[in-house]
Short mmCIF file of N, CA and C and ligand atoms in Angstrom, two decimals:
data_model
loop_
_atom_site.label_atom_id
_atom_site.label_comp_id
_atom_site.label_asym_id
_atom_site.label_seq_id
_atom_site.Cartn_x
_atom_site.Cartn_y
_atom_site.Cartn_z
N MET A 1 29.10 2.25 -1.73
CA MET A 1 27.90 1.96 -1.13
C MET A 1 28.21 0.41 -0.34
N THR A 2 27.24 -0.01 0.26
CA THR A 2 27.55 -1.47 1.04
C THR A 2 27.71 -2.42 -0.01
N ILE A 3 28.62 -3.19 0.15
CA ILE A 3 28.64 -4.56 -0.73
C ILE A 3 28.32 -5.73 0.06
N LEU A 4 27.30 -6.38 -0.51
CA LEU A 4 26.39 -7.58 0.42
C LEU A 4 26.58 -8.93 -0.34
N GLN A 5 26.84 -9.36 0.17
CA GLN A 5 26.86 -11.25 -0.58
C GLN A 5 25.30 -11.39 -0.95
N PRO A 6 25.41 -12.08 -1.73
CA PRO A 6 24.07 -13.03 -2.38
C PRO A 6 23.38 -13.03 -1.34
N PHE A 7 21.75 -13.10 -1.85
CA PHE A 7 21.55 -14.02 -0.55
C PHE A 7 19.68 -14.32 -1.23
N LYS A 8 18.46 -15.01 -0.84
CA LYS A 8 17.07 -15.39 -0.79
C LYS A 8 16.38 -15.50 -0.21
N THR A 9 14.86 -15.06 -0.63
CA THR A 9 14.46 -15.59 0.40
C THR A 9 12.55 -16.41 -0.16
N GLU A 10 12.45 -17.18 0.64
CA GLU A 10 11.40 -18.12 0.23
C GLU A 10 10.13 -17.20 0.40
N ILE A 11 9.56 -16.88 -0.35
CA ILE A 11 7.90 -16.53 -0.43
C ILE A 11 6.82 -17.33 -0.50
N ASP A 12 6.06 -17.36 0.56
CA ASP A 12 4.57 -18.38 0.20
C ASP A 12 3.93 -17.61 -0.45
N LEU A 13 3.42 -17.76 -1.46
CA LEU A 13 3.06 -17.03 -2.36
C LEU A 13 1.36 -17.09 -2.42
N LYS A 14 0.62 -17.85 -1.12
CA LYS A 14 -0.02 -17.39 -1.20
C LYS A 14 -0.83 -16.60 0.47
N THR A 15 0.02 -16.99 0.99
CA THR A 15 0.31 -15.93 2.32
C THR A 15 1.25 -14.23 2.24
N GLY A 16 2.25 -14.42 1.47
CA GLY A 16 2.99 -13.61 1.28
C GLY A 16 4.33 -13.36 2.48
N VAL A 17 3.84 -14.16 3.62
CA VAL A 17 5.12 -14.93 4.29
C VAL A 17 6.62 -14.90 3.83
N PHE A 18 7.06 -14.36 4.08
CA PHE A 18 9.01 -14.31 4.01
C PHE A 18 9.31 -15.07 4.89
N THR A 19 10.19 -16.29 4.38
CA THR A 19 11.50 -16.92 5.52
C THR A 19 13.08 -17.30 4.27
N PRO A 20 13.62 -16.37 5.52
CA PRO A 20 13.60 -15.96 6.85
C PRO A 20 12.83 -14.90 7.00
N GLU A 21 12.53 -14.43 8.07
CA GLU A 21 11.71 -13.58 8.29
C GLU A 21 13.08 -12.27 8.69
N THR A 22 12.67 -10.98 8.26
CA THR A 22 14.06 -10.32 8.66
C THR A 22 12.80 -9.35 9.47
N GLY A 23 12.09 -9.17 8.97
CA GLY A 23 11.43 -8.10 9.14
C GLY A 23 10.13 -7.67 9.28
N ILE A 24 9.24 -6.93 9.92
CA ILE A 24 7.84 -7.06 9.53
C ILE A 24 7.10 -5.83 10.38
N ILE A 25 6.24 -4.90 9.14
CA ILE A 25 5.66 -3.61 9.60
C ILE A 25 3.92 -4.08 9.68
N LYS A 26 3.57 -3.90 10.92
CA LYS A 26 2.26 -4.31 11.15
C LYS A 26 1.48 -2.53 11.14
N ARG A 27 0.50 -2.16 9.98
CA ARG A 27 -0.76 -1.29 10.53
C ARG A 27 -2.09 -1.11 10.80
N TYR A 28 -2.10 -1.00 12.00
CA TYR A 28 -3.35 -0.94 12.40
C TYR A 28 -4.46 0.37 12.25
N LEU A 29 -5.95 0.38 12.29
CA LEU A 29 -6.84 0.93 12.13
C LEU A 29 -6.29 2.54 12.84
N SER A 30 -6.00 2.00 14.49
CA SER A 30 -6.10 3.55 14.93
C SER A 30 -4.74 4.38 14.41
N GLN A 31 -3.81 3.65 13.32
CA GLN A 31 -2.75 4.75 12.94
C GLN A 31 -3.21 4.95 11.45
N MET A 32 -4.33 4.64 11.63
CA MET A 32 -5.28 5.56 9.79
C MET A 32 -6.56 6.40 9.71
N ARG A 33 -6.62 6.74 11.11
CA ARG A 33 -7.82 7.77 11.78
C ARG A 33 -8.27 8.35 11.13
N SER A 34 -7.45 8.98 10.04
CA SER A 34 -8.20 9.90 9.56
C SER A 34 -7.95 9.74 8.44
N MET A 35 -7.32 8.79 7.75
CA MET A 35 -7.64 8.45 6.32
C MET A 35 -8.49 7.97 5.08
N PHE A 36 -9.25 7.31 6.37
CA PHE A 36 -11.11 6.93 5.47
C PHE A 36 -11.88 7.62 5.60
N ALA A 37 -12.80 8.25 4.79
CA ALA A 37 -13.43 8.91 4.44
C ALA A 37 -14.47 8.70 5.42
N ASP A 38 -15.13 7.73 6.06
CA ASP A 38 -16.11 7.67 7.02
C ASP A 38 -15.29 7.69 8.52
N THR A 39 -15.35 9.04 9.30
CA THR A 39 -14.74 8.87 10.10
C THR A 39 -14.96 8.24 11.08
N ASP A 40 -16.74 8.43 10.82
CA ASP A 40 -17.69 8.05 12.03
C ASP A 40 -17.40 6.47 12.32
N ALA A 41 -17.24 6.28 11.36
CA ALA A 41 -17.46 4.45 11.24
C ALA A 41 -16.00 4.10 11.88
N VAL A 42 -14.74 4.79 11.35
CA VAL A 42 -13.39 4.25 12.36
C VAL A 42 -13.71 4.77 13.14
N GLU A 43 -14.65 5.67 14.13
CA GLU A 43 -14.58 6.22 15.54
C GLU A 43 -15.63 4.25 16.38
N ARG A 44 -16.28 3.93 15.31
CA ARG A 44 -17.03 3.40 15.86
C ARG A 44 -17.00 2.00 15.90
N ILE A 45 -16.09 1.74 15.11
CA ILE A 45 -14.94 0.26 15.23
C ILE A 45 -14.28 0.77 15.62
N LEU A 46 -13.72 1.62 16.38
CA LEU A 46 -12.41 1.40 17.47
C LEU A 46 -13.21 1.51 18.31
N ALA A 47 -14.78 2.09 19.05
CA ALA A 47 -14.98 1.87 20.06
C ALA A 47 -15.82 0.60 20.29
N ASP A 48 -16.01 -0.23 19.35
CA ASP A 48 -16.78 -1.63 19.15
C ASP A 48 -16.06 -2.81 19.21
N GLU A 49 -15.53 -2.58 18.56
CA GLU A 49 -14.44 -4.11 18.15
C GLU A 49 -12.86 -3.91 18.78
N GLY A 50 -12.34 -2.70 19.04
CA GLY A 50 -10.84 -2.36 19.26
C GLY A 50 -10.50 -2.13 18.02
N ASP A 51 -8.92 -2.03 18.11
CA ASP A 51 -8.26 -1.81 16.91
C ASP A 51 -8.19 -2.79 16.36
N ARG A 52 -8.29 -2.27 14.67
CA ARG A 52 -8.23 -3.42 13.51
C ARG A 52 -7.00 -3.74 12.97
N LEU A 53 -6.08 -4.70 12.45
CA LEU A 53 -4.71 -5.53 11.90
C LEU A 53 -5.14 -4.94 10.11
N LEU A 54 -4.67 -3.91 9.66
CA LEU A 54 -5.48 -3.72 8.33
C LEU A 54 -4.03 -4.11 7.14
N TYR A 55 -2.62 -3.89 7.13
CA TYR A 55 -2.13 -4.67 6.58
C TYR A 55 -0.58 -4.67 7.57
N GLU A 56 -0.04 -5.97 6.22
CA GLU A 56 1.01 -6.29 7.56
C GLU A 56 2.12 -6.46 6.04
N VAL A 57 3.55 -5.97 6.16
CA VAL A 57 4.43 -6.01 5.31
C VAL A 57 5.81 -6.76 5.68
N TYR A 58 5.98 -7.82 5.17
CA TYR A 58 7.57 -8.41 5.41
C TYR A 58 8.71 -7.80 4.11
N VAL A 59 9.44 -7.09 5.08
CA VAL A 59 10.47 -6.57 4.26
C VAL A 59 11.87 -7.25 4.58
N THR A 60 12.72 -6.76 3.86
CA THR A 60 13.55 -7.72 3.64
C THR A 60 14.84 -6.29 3.96
N LYS A 61 16.05 -6.83 5.13
CA LYS A 61 16.83 -5.68 5.55
C LYS A 61 17.76 -5.47 4.58
N LEU A 62 17.52 -4.03 4.04
CA LEU A 62 18.58 -3.61 3.15
C LEU A 62 18.64 -2.30 3.54
N PRO A 63 20.65 -1.73 3.06
CA PRO A 63 20.79 -0.85 3.47
C PRO A 63 19.64 0.28 2.07
N GLU A 64 19.32 1.64 2.84
CA GLU A 64 18.31 2.39 1.66
C GLU A 64 19.32 3.40 1.12
N GLU A 65 19.97 2.61 -0.03
CA GLU A 65 20.80 3.75 -0.86
C GLU A 65 21.13 3.33 -2.13
N ALA A 66 21.25 4.22 -2.46
CA ALA A 66 21.05 3.99 -4.05
C ALA A 66 21.89 2.40 -4.67
N GLY A 67 21.48 1.87 -5.37
CA GLY A 67 22.05 0.83 -6.03
C GLY A 67 21.51 -0.07 -5.57
N GLN A 68 20.46 -0.67 -4.37
CA GLN A 68 20.35 -1.09 -3.94
C GLN A 68 18.90 -1.22 -4.26
N ILE A 69 17.57 -2.83 -4.26
CA ILE A 69 16.91 -2.54 -4.73
C ILE A 69 15.68 -3.59 -3.12
N LEU A 70 15.27 -2.84 -3.05
CA LEU A 70 14.36 -2.67 -2.26
C LEU A 70 13.15 -3.77 -1.97
N HIS A 71 13.15 -4.93 -1.76
CA HIS A 71 11.66 -5.52 -1.96
C HIS A 71 10.92 -6.27 -0.29
N CYS A 72 9.50 -6.30 -0.95
CA CYS A 72 8.84 -6.58 0.14
C CYS A 72 7.75 -7.53 -0.34
N THR A 73 7.14 -8.12 0.32
CA THR A 73 5.45 -8.06 0.28
C THR A 73 4.64 -7.41 1.04
N THR A 74 3.37 -7.48 0.87
CA THR A 74 2.33 -6.79 1.42
C THR A 74 0.86 -7.35 1.63
N ILE A 75 0.55 -7.66 2.47
CA ILE A 75 -0.66 -8.63 2.52
C ILE A 75 -1.88 -7.58 3.78
N ILE A 76 -2.95 -7.09 2.71
CA ILE A 76 -3.99 -6.13 2.93
C ILE A 76 -4.91 -7.39 3.43
N HIS A 77 -5.39 -7.52 4.67
CA HIS A 77 -6.69 -8.36 5.64
C HIS A 77 -7.75 -7.71 4.54
N PRO A 78 -8.98 -8.67 4.40
CA PRO A 78 -9.98 -7.95 3.76
C PRO A 78 -11.38 -7.69 4.55
N GLY A 79 -11.67 -6.55 4.48
CA GLY A 79 -13.08 -5.71 4.81
C GLY A 79 -13.03 -4.20 4.57
N LYS A 80 -14.19 -3.49 5.63
CA LYS A 80 -14.38 -2.35 4.79
C LYS A 80 -14.42 -1.22 6.15
N ILE A 81 -14.30 -0.32 5.78
CA ILE A 81 -14.16 0.96 6.77
C ILE A 81 -15.60 1.35 6.12
N GLY A 82 -16.69 1.70 7.01
CA GLY A 82 -17.78 1.95 6.04
C GLY A 82 -17.81 1.39 4.49
N SER A 83 -17.89 1.98 3.36
CA SER A 83 -17.86 1.37 2.19
C SER A 83 -16.53 1.40 1.93
N GLU A 84 -15.65 1.82 2.31
CA GLU A 84 -14.63 2.00 1.93
C GLU A 84 -14.01 0.84 2.26
N PHE A 85 -12.95 0.65 1.01
CA PHE A 85 -12.17 -1.05 1.30
C PHE A 85 -11.13 -1.02 2.25
N HIS A 86 -10.42 -1.91 2.77
CA HIS A 86 -9.32 -1.55 3.76
C HIS A 86 -8.52 -1.48 2.34
N MET A 87 -7.05 -0.45 3.30
CA MET A 87 -5.68 -0.31 1.94
C MET A 87 -5.01 0.26 3.23
N THR A 88 -3.91 0.62 1.97
CA THR A 88 -2.65 0.87 2.94
C THR A 88 -2.20 2.55 2.84
N LYS A 89 -1.46 2.94 3.52
CA LYS A 89 -1.72 4.25 3.85
C LYS A 89 -1.05 5.00 2.27
N GLY A 90 -0.52 4.49 1.61
CA GLY A 90 -0.18 5.42 0.32
C GLY A 90 0.92 6.19 0.39
N HIS A 91 1.80 6.56 -0.64
CA HIS A 91 2.79 7.66 0.03
C HIS A 91 3.59 7.85 -1.89
N TYR A 92 3.95 9.13 -1.79
CA TYR A 92 5.25 9.66 -2.86
C TYR A 92 6.67 8.69 -2.38
N HIS A 93 7.12 8.52 -3.40
CA HIS A 93 8.54 8.49 -2.96
C HIS A 93 9.22 10.00 -2.74
N ALA A 94 9.83 9.97 -2.11
CA ALA A 94 10.80 11.16 -1.21
C ALA A 94 12.00 11.72 -2.62
N ARG A 95 12.34 10.86 -3.22
CA ARG A 95 12.54 11.37 -4.70
C ARG A 95 11.89 10.64 -5.16
N ARG A 96 10.66 12.09 -5.84
CA ARG A 96 9.76 11.59 -7.04
C ARG A 96 10.26 10.62 -8.05
N GLU A 97 11.95 10.84 -8.51
CA GLU A 97 11.73 10.18 -10.16
C GLU A 97 12.01 9.23 -9.34
N GLU A 98 11.68 7.99 -8.48
CA GLU A 98 12.00 6.86 -8.22
C GLU A 98 10.83 6.29 -8.58
N GLY A 99 10.45 5.08 -9.10
CA GLY A 99 9.13 4.00 -9.53
C GLY A 99 9.23 3.36 -8.67
N GLU A 100 8.52 2.36 -9.72
CA GLU A 100 8.30 0.97 -8.66
C GLU A 100 7.83 -0.39 -9.30
N VAL A 101 7.98 -1.42 -8.79
CA VAL A 101 7.19 -2.30 -9.66
C VAL A 101 6.30 -3.68 -8.40
N TYR A 102 5.16 -3.78 -8.76
CA TYR A 102 4.09 -4.48 -7.84
C TYR A 102 4.11 -5.97 -9.20
N LEU A 103 4.11 -6.90 -7.76
CA LEU A 103 3.08 -8.18 -8.62
C LEU A 103 2.34 -8.94 -7.66
N GLY A 104 0.95 -9.16 -8.29
CA GLY A 104 -0.39 -9.65 -7.37
C GLY A 104 0.49 -11.28 -7.47
N LEU A 105 -0.01 -11.46 -6.09
CA LEU A 105 0.46 -12.80 -5.87
C LEU A 105 -0.25 -13.70 -5.44
N SER A 106 -1.10 -13.35 -4.60
CA SER A 106 -2.81 -13.69 -4.38
C SER A 106 -3.84 -12.66 -3.77
N GLY A 107 -5.03 -13.15 -3.74
CA GLY A 107 -6.52 -12.17 -3.96
C GLY A 107 -6.70 -11.19 -5.09
N ASP A 108 -7.64 -10.46 -4.50
CA ASP A 108 -7.42 -9.55 -5.92
C ASP A 108 -7.77 -7.72 -5.00
N GLY A 109 -6.90 -7.16 -5.80
CA GLY A 109 -6.80 -5.64 -5.00
C GLY A 109 -6.89 -4.53 -6.38
N CYS A 110 -6.58 -3.59 -5.62
CA CYS A 110 -6.48 -2.14 -6.94
C CYS A 110 -5.31 -1.25 -6.58
N LEU A 111 -4.45 -1.10 -7.10
CA LEU A 111 -3.44 0.03 -7.10
C LEU A 111 -3.90 1.39 -7.45
N VAL A 112 -4.41 2.15 -6.80
CA VAL A 112 -4.86 3.58 -7.05
C VAL A 112 -3.17 4.46 -6.96
N MET A 113 -3.42 5.93 -8.18
CA MET A 113 -1.97 6.36 -8.15
C MET A 113 -2.58 7.53 -8.56
N GLN A 114 -1.61 8.45 -8.59
CA GLN A 114 -2.05 9.89 -8.51
C GLN A 114 -1.29 10.90 -8.79
N THR A 115 -0.77 11.82 -9.28
CA THR A 115 0.23 12.60 -9.72
C THR A 115 -0.09 14.42 -8.78
N GLN A 116 1.11 14.89 -8.47
CA GLN A 116 1.12 16.05 -8.07
C GLN A 116 0.38 17.12 -8.92
N GLU A 117 0.14 16.81 -10.11
CA GLU A 117 -0.61 17.72 -11.08
C GLU A 117 -2.16 17.73 -11.43
N GLY A 118 -2.15 16.39 -10.82
CA GLY A 118 -4.02 16.10 -10.74
C GLY A 118 -4.04 15.05 -11.51
N ALA A 119 -3.47 14.55 -12.05
CA ALA A 119 -3.78 12.88 -12.86
C ALA A 119 -4.11 12.12 -11.72
N THR A 120 -4.76 10.86 -11.99
CA THR A 120 -5.15 9.88 -11.79
C THR A 120 -5.18 8.83 -11.90
N ASP A 121 -5.22 7.39 -12.05
CA ASP A 121 -5.29 5.75 -12.33
C ASP A 121 -5.45 4.84 -11.54
N VAL A 122 -6.25 4.04 -12.21
CA VAL A 122 -6.75 2.85 -10.84
C VAL A 122 -6.21 1.40 -11.82
N GLN A 123 -5.55 1.07 -11.20
CA GLN A 123 -4.89 -0.40 -11.95
C GLN A 123 -5.55 -1.93 -11.10
N PHE A 124 -6.18 -2.36 -11.92
CA PHE A 124 -6.77 -3.63 -10.46
C PHE A 124 -5.51 -5.16 -11.24
N MET A 125 -5.63 -5.62 -10.00
CA MET A 125 -4.38 -6.61 -10.01
C MET A 125 -5.27 -7.82 -9.57
N LYS A 126 -4.66 -8.61 -9.81
CA LYS A 126 -5.26 -10.45 -9.33
C LYS A 126 -4.09 -11.32 -9.42
N PRO A 127 -3.47 -12.33 -8.78
CA PRO A 127 -2.26 -12.68 -9.16
C PRO A 127 -1.85 -13.26 -10.42
N GLY A 128 -0.32 -12.56 -10.61
CA GLY A 128 -0.18 -12.47 -12.05
C GLY A 128 0.24 -11.14 -12.79
N THR A 129 -0.50 -10.14 -11.90
CA THR A 129 -0.18 -8.60 -12.44
C THR A 129 0.66 -8.19 -12.18
N ALA A 130 1.66 -7.67 -13.28
CA ALA A 130 3.11 -6.88 -12.60
C ALA A 130 2.25 -5.52 -13.21
N ALA A 131 2.27 -4.64 -11.80
CA ALA A 131 1.72 -3.01 -11.97
C ALA A 131 2.80 -2.35 -11.93
N TYR A 132 2.75 -1.17 -12.94
CA TYR A 132 4.03 -0.64 -12.75
C TYR A 132 3.24 1.17 -12.34
N VAL A 133 4.29 1.74 -11.57
CA VAL A 133 4.11 2.42 -10.41
C VAL A 133 5.36 3.75 -11.33
N PRO A 134 5.10 4.34 -12.56
CA PRO A 134 6.44 5.21 -12.69
C PRO A 134 6.72 6.25 -11.25
N PRO A 135 7.92 6.85 -12.28
CA PRO A 135 8.29 7.63 -10.85
C PRO A 135 7.25 8.69 -11.59
N TYR A 136 7.55 10.05 -9.97
CA TYR A 136 6.45 10.92 -9.79
C TYR A 136 4.85 10.61 -9.29
N TRP A 137 4.54 9.09 -9.15
CA TRP A 137 3.14 8.79 -9.09
C TRP A 137 2.78 7.94 -7.81
N ALA A 138 2.35 8.70 -6.93
CA ALA A 138 2.10 8.95 -5.56
C ALA A 138 0.79 6.99 -5.59
N HIS A 139 1.12 5.81 -5.00
CA HIS A 139 0.43 4.78 -5.14
C HIS A 139 -0.04 4.20 -3.56
N ARG A 140 -1.44 3.57 -3.67
CA ARG A 140 -1.67 3.13 -2.09
C ARG A 140 -2.54 1.64 -3.31
N THR A 141 -2.68 0.86 -2.32
CA THR A 141 -2.63 -0.45 -2.58
C THR A 141 -4.68 -0.53 -1.99
N VAL A 142 -5.60 -1.61 -2.07
CA VAL A 142 -6.49 -1.81 -2.39
C VAL A 142 -7.30 -3.08 -1.97
N ASN A 143 -7.78 -3.61 -0.73
CA ASN A 143 -7.77 -5.32 -0.82
C ASN A 143 -9.58 -5.28 -1.37
N ILE A 144 -10.06 -5.69 -2.66
CA ILE A 144 -11.20 -5.20 -3.25
C ILE A 144 -11.84 -6.97 -3.20
N GLY A 145 -11.51 -7.71 -2.35
CA GLY A 145 -12.09 -9.37 -2.68
C GLY A 145 -11.85 -9.67 -0.88
N GLU A 146 -12.72 -11.13 -1.18
CA GLU A 146 -13.06 -11.38 0.67
C GLU A 146 -11.75 -12.06 0.83
N ALA A 147 -10.81 -12.16 0.29
CA ALA A 147 -9.52 -12.98 1.03
C ALA A 147 -8.14 -11.65 0.74
N PRO A 148 -7.29 -12.11 2.05
CA PRO A 148 -6.18 -11.27 1.65
C PRO A 148 -5.43 -10.93 0.45
N PHE A 149 -5.26 -9.81 0.05
CA PHE A 149 -4.50 -9.37 -1.29
C PHE A 149 -3.27 -9.59 -1.21
N VAL A 150 -2.75 -10.32 -1.51
CA VAL A 150 -0.79 -10.19 -1.23
C VAL A 150 -0.06 -9.75 -2.62
N PHE A 151 0.96 -9.12 -2.54
CA PHE A 151 1.63 -8.61 -3.22
C PHE A 151 2.88 -8.09 -3.38
N PHE A 152 4.13 -8.42 -3.93
CA PHE A 152 5.59 -8.42 -4.11
C PHE A 152 5.69 -7.03 -4.53
N ALA A 153 6.94 -6.42 -3.97
CA ALA A 153 7.15 -4.82 -4.59
C ALA A 153 8.61 -4.71 -4.62
N ALA A 154 9.02 -4.48 -5.50
CA ALA A 154 10.43 -3.97 -5.63
C ALA A 154 11.25 -2.71 -5.89
N TRP A 155 11.46 -1.65 -5.26
CA TRP A 155 11.72 0.03 -5.73
C TRP A 155 13.82 0.10 -5.62
N ALA A 156 13.61 1.15 -5.35
CA ALA A 156 14.96 1.45 -5.61
C ALA A 156 15.32 2.04 -3.99
N GLY A 157 16.49 1.56 -4.08
CA GLY A 157 16.99 1.77 -2.23
C GLY A 157 16.85 3.33 -1.69
N ASP A 158 17.29 4.25 -2.50
CA ASP A 158 17.65 5.49 -2.43
C ASP A 158 15.88 6.40 -2.43
N ALA A 159 15.03 5.46 -2.90
CA ALA A 159 13.64 6.31 -3.14
C ALA A 159 12.80 6.53 -1.92
N GLY A 160 12.97 5.99 -0.71
CA GLY A 160 12.77 7.28 0.37
C GLY A 160 11.26 7.66 0.33
N HIS A 161 10.74 7.07 1.63
CA HIS A 161 9.11 7.39 1.61
C HIS A 161 8.66 9.07 2.08
N ASP A 162 7.35 9.34 1.21
CA ASP A 162 6.91 10.42 1.98
C ASP A 162 5.45 10.67 2.32
N TYR A 163 5.55 10.10 3.28
CA TYR A 163 3.33 9.69 3.68
C TYR A 163 2.94 11.69 4.28
N GLY A 164 3.98 11.93 4.39
CA GLY A 164 3.00 13.25 4.60
C GLY A 164 1.91 14.31 3.26
N THR A 165 2.58 13.94 2.54
CA THR A 165 1.61 14.77 1.99
C THR A 165 0.30 13.95 1.22
N ILE A 166 0.60 13.09 1.32
CA ILE A 166 -1.20 11.90 1.19
C ILE A 166 -2.09 11.78 3.06
N GLU A 167 -0.95 12.40 4.05
CA GLU A 167 -2.07 12.37 5.27
C GLU A 167 -2.60 13.62 5.11
N ARG A 168 -1.64 14.56 4.57
CA ARG A 168 -2.01 15.95 4.99
C ARG A 168 -3.51 15.97 3.84
N ASP A 169 -3.29 15.52 2.34
CA ASP A 169 -4.17 15.89 1.14
C ASP A 169 -5.05 14.91 1.00
N GLY A 170 -4.63 13.47 1.50
CA GLY A 170 -5.65 11.95 0.83
C GLY A 170 -5.34 12.11 -0.37
N PHE A 171 -6.14 11.21 -1.47
CA PHE A 171 -6.26 10.40 -2.20
C PHE A 171 -7.58 11.44 -3.37
N ARG A 172 -7.07 11.42 -4.37
CA ARG A 172 -8.38 11.67 -4.97
C ARG A 172 -9.43 11.12 -5.24
N LYS A 173 -8.86 9.81 -5.29
CA LYS A 173 -9.80 8.40 -5.98
C LYS A 173 -10.06 7.34 -4.77
N LEU A 174 -11.38 7.22 -4.30
CA LEU A 174 -11.57 6.48 -3.65
C LEU A 174 -12.20 4.79 -4.23
N ILE A 175 -11.94 3.66 -3.14
CA ILE A 175 -12.50 2.72 -3.94
C ILE A 175 -13.56 2.28 -2.81
N VAL A 176 -14.62 2.23 -3.22
CA VAL A 176 -15.75 1.84 -2.30
C VAL A 176 -16.75 0.51 -2.65
N ASP A 177 -17.12 0.22 -1.88
CA ASP A 177 -18.44 -0.69 -1.81
C ASP A 177 -19.52 -0.51 -2.03
N ALA A 178 -20.31 -0.34 -3.87
CA ALA A 178 -21.78 0.42 -3.84
C ALA A 178 -22.82 -0.96 -3.86
N GLY A 179 -23.18 -1.31 -2.83
CA GLY A 179 -23.76 -2.38 -2.44
C GLY A 179 -23.30 -3.85 -3.96
N GLY A 180 -22.08 -4.30 -3.17
CA GLY A 180 -21.93 -5.49 -4.40
C GLY A 180 -20.61 -4.91 -5.09
N ARG A 181 -20.73 -4.08 -5.82
CA ARG A 181 -20.37 -3.51 -6.82
C ARG A 181 -18.92 -2.72 -6.28
N VAL A 182 -17.72 -3.22 -7.29
CA VAL A 182 -16.91 -2.24 -6.91
C VAL A 182 -16.76 -0.92 -7.46
N GLU A 183 -16.60 0.19 -6.62
CA GLU A 183 -16.77 1.39 -7.69
C GLU A 183 -15.22 2.49 -7.51
N VAL A 184 -15.01 3.00 -8.02
CA VAL A 184 -14.27 4.16 -7.82
C VAL A 184 -15.06 5.47 -8.20
N THR A 185 -15.01 6.33 -6.96
CA THR A 185 -15.61 7.39 -6.68
C THR A 185 -14.59 9.14 -6.70
N ASP A 186 -15.23 9.81 -6.78
CA ASP A 186 -14.15 10.89 -6.23
C ASP A 186 -14.13 10.89 -4.64
N ASN A 187 -13.00 11.40 -3.99
CA ASN A 187 -13.23 11.77 -2.25
C ASN A 187 -13.57 13.17 -2.42
N PRO A 188 -14.69 12.99 -1.88
CA PRO A 188 -15.00 14.30 -1.21
C PRO A 188 -14.15 15.37 -0.22
N LYS A 189 -13.33 14.64 0.60
CA LYS A 189 -12.38 15.14 1.52
C LYS A 189 -10.95 16.01 0.46
N TYR A 190 -10.97 15.82 -0.69
CA TYR A 190 -9.75 15.63 -0.94
C TYR A 190 -9.41 17.40 -1.20
N ARG A 191 -8.05 17.38 -0.61
CA ARG A 191 -7.64 18.77 -0.66
C ARG A 191 -6.53 19.14 -1.84
C1 S6P B 201 7.30 1.19 -0.98
C2 S6P B 201 6.39 0.24 -1.83
C3 S6P B 201 4.95 -0.97 -0.52
C4 S6P B 201 4.68 -0.17 0.68
C5 S6P B 201 3.63 -1.31 1.04
C6 S6P B 201 3.02 -0.33 2.29
O1 S6P B 201 8.00 1.80 -1.98
O2 S6P B 201 5.23 1.56 -2.30
O3 S6P B 201 5.93 -2.03 -0.07
O4 S6P B 201 5.42 0.62 1.48
O5 S6P B 201 2.36 -1.65 0.12
O6 S6P B 201 1.96 1.10 1.81
P1 S6P B 201 2.66 1.93 2.60
O7 S6P B 201 1.80 3.19 1.85
O8 S6P B 201 2.18 1.92 4.21
O9 S6P B 201 3.72 1.75 2.38
ZN1 ZN B 202 6.24 2.84 -3.01
#
């Protein structure tokens, strides 16, 4: 395995910005067209206001190998697509036996999880919440507030990401705004 020099990163706890910046991933609505339940709302937004930046991920550049601990911050911008709050794509780890830890830094969010056996779970997160994603659970985060939802994550270097299963099946639960109240509902399109 790669032998590295120790290093540190300064994280702005409010914005999630990494210094020094070693990489940033930006996810736009156009890249998640079929992931929101209200696909008419998606197409309307894309036509009327153009593409929308949903979330950003500040990453540390580390080798994706066993023994390394990858870490990053995710910033989900506030907003909704129809009644569904902005969210990440969500994924299983390619190596299902690898878990992950999240730490809420700013804003309000929730962590939606499920297993391939049909279990579901939702953990609400605020600054200071450490949430655990056990092995075998797919995970997606959602911004349920009016400010950016920012959290830190750390996971095994060899975990890998399986986005395909979620792209195909979706999540069983949706997080929606029901007239000013945050509600967890069943996804009518879950396969
Ligand atoms: C990685 C970890 C997070 C997400 C990030 C974006 O294992 O769970 O860093 O990558 O929150 O979500 P996604 O689903 O687009 O990777
Ligand atoms: Zn993960």
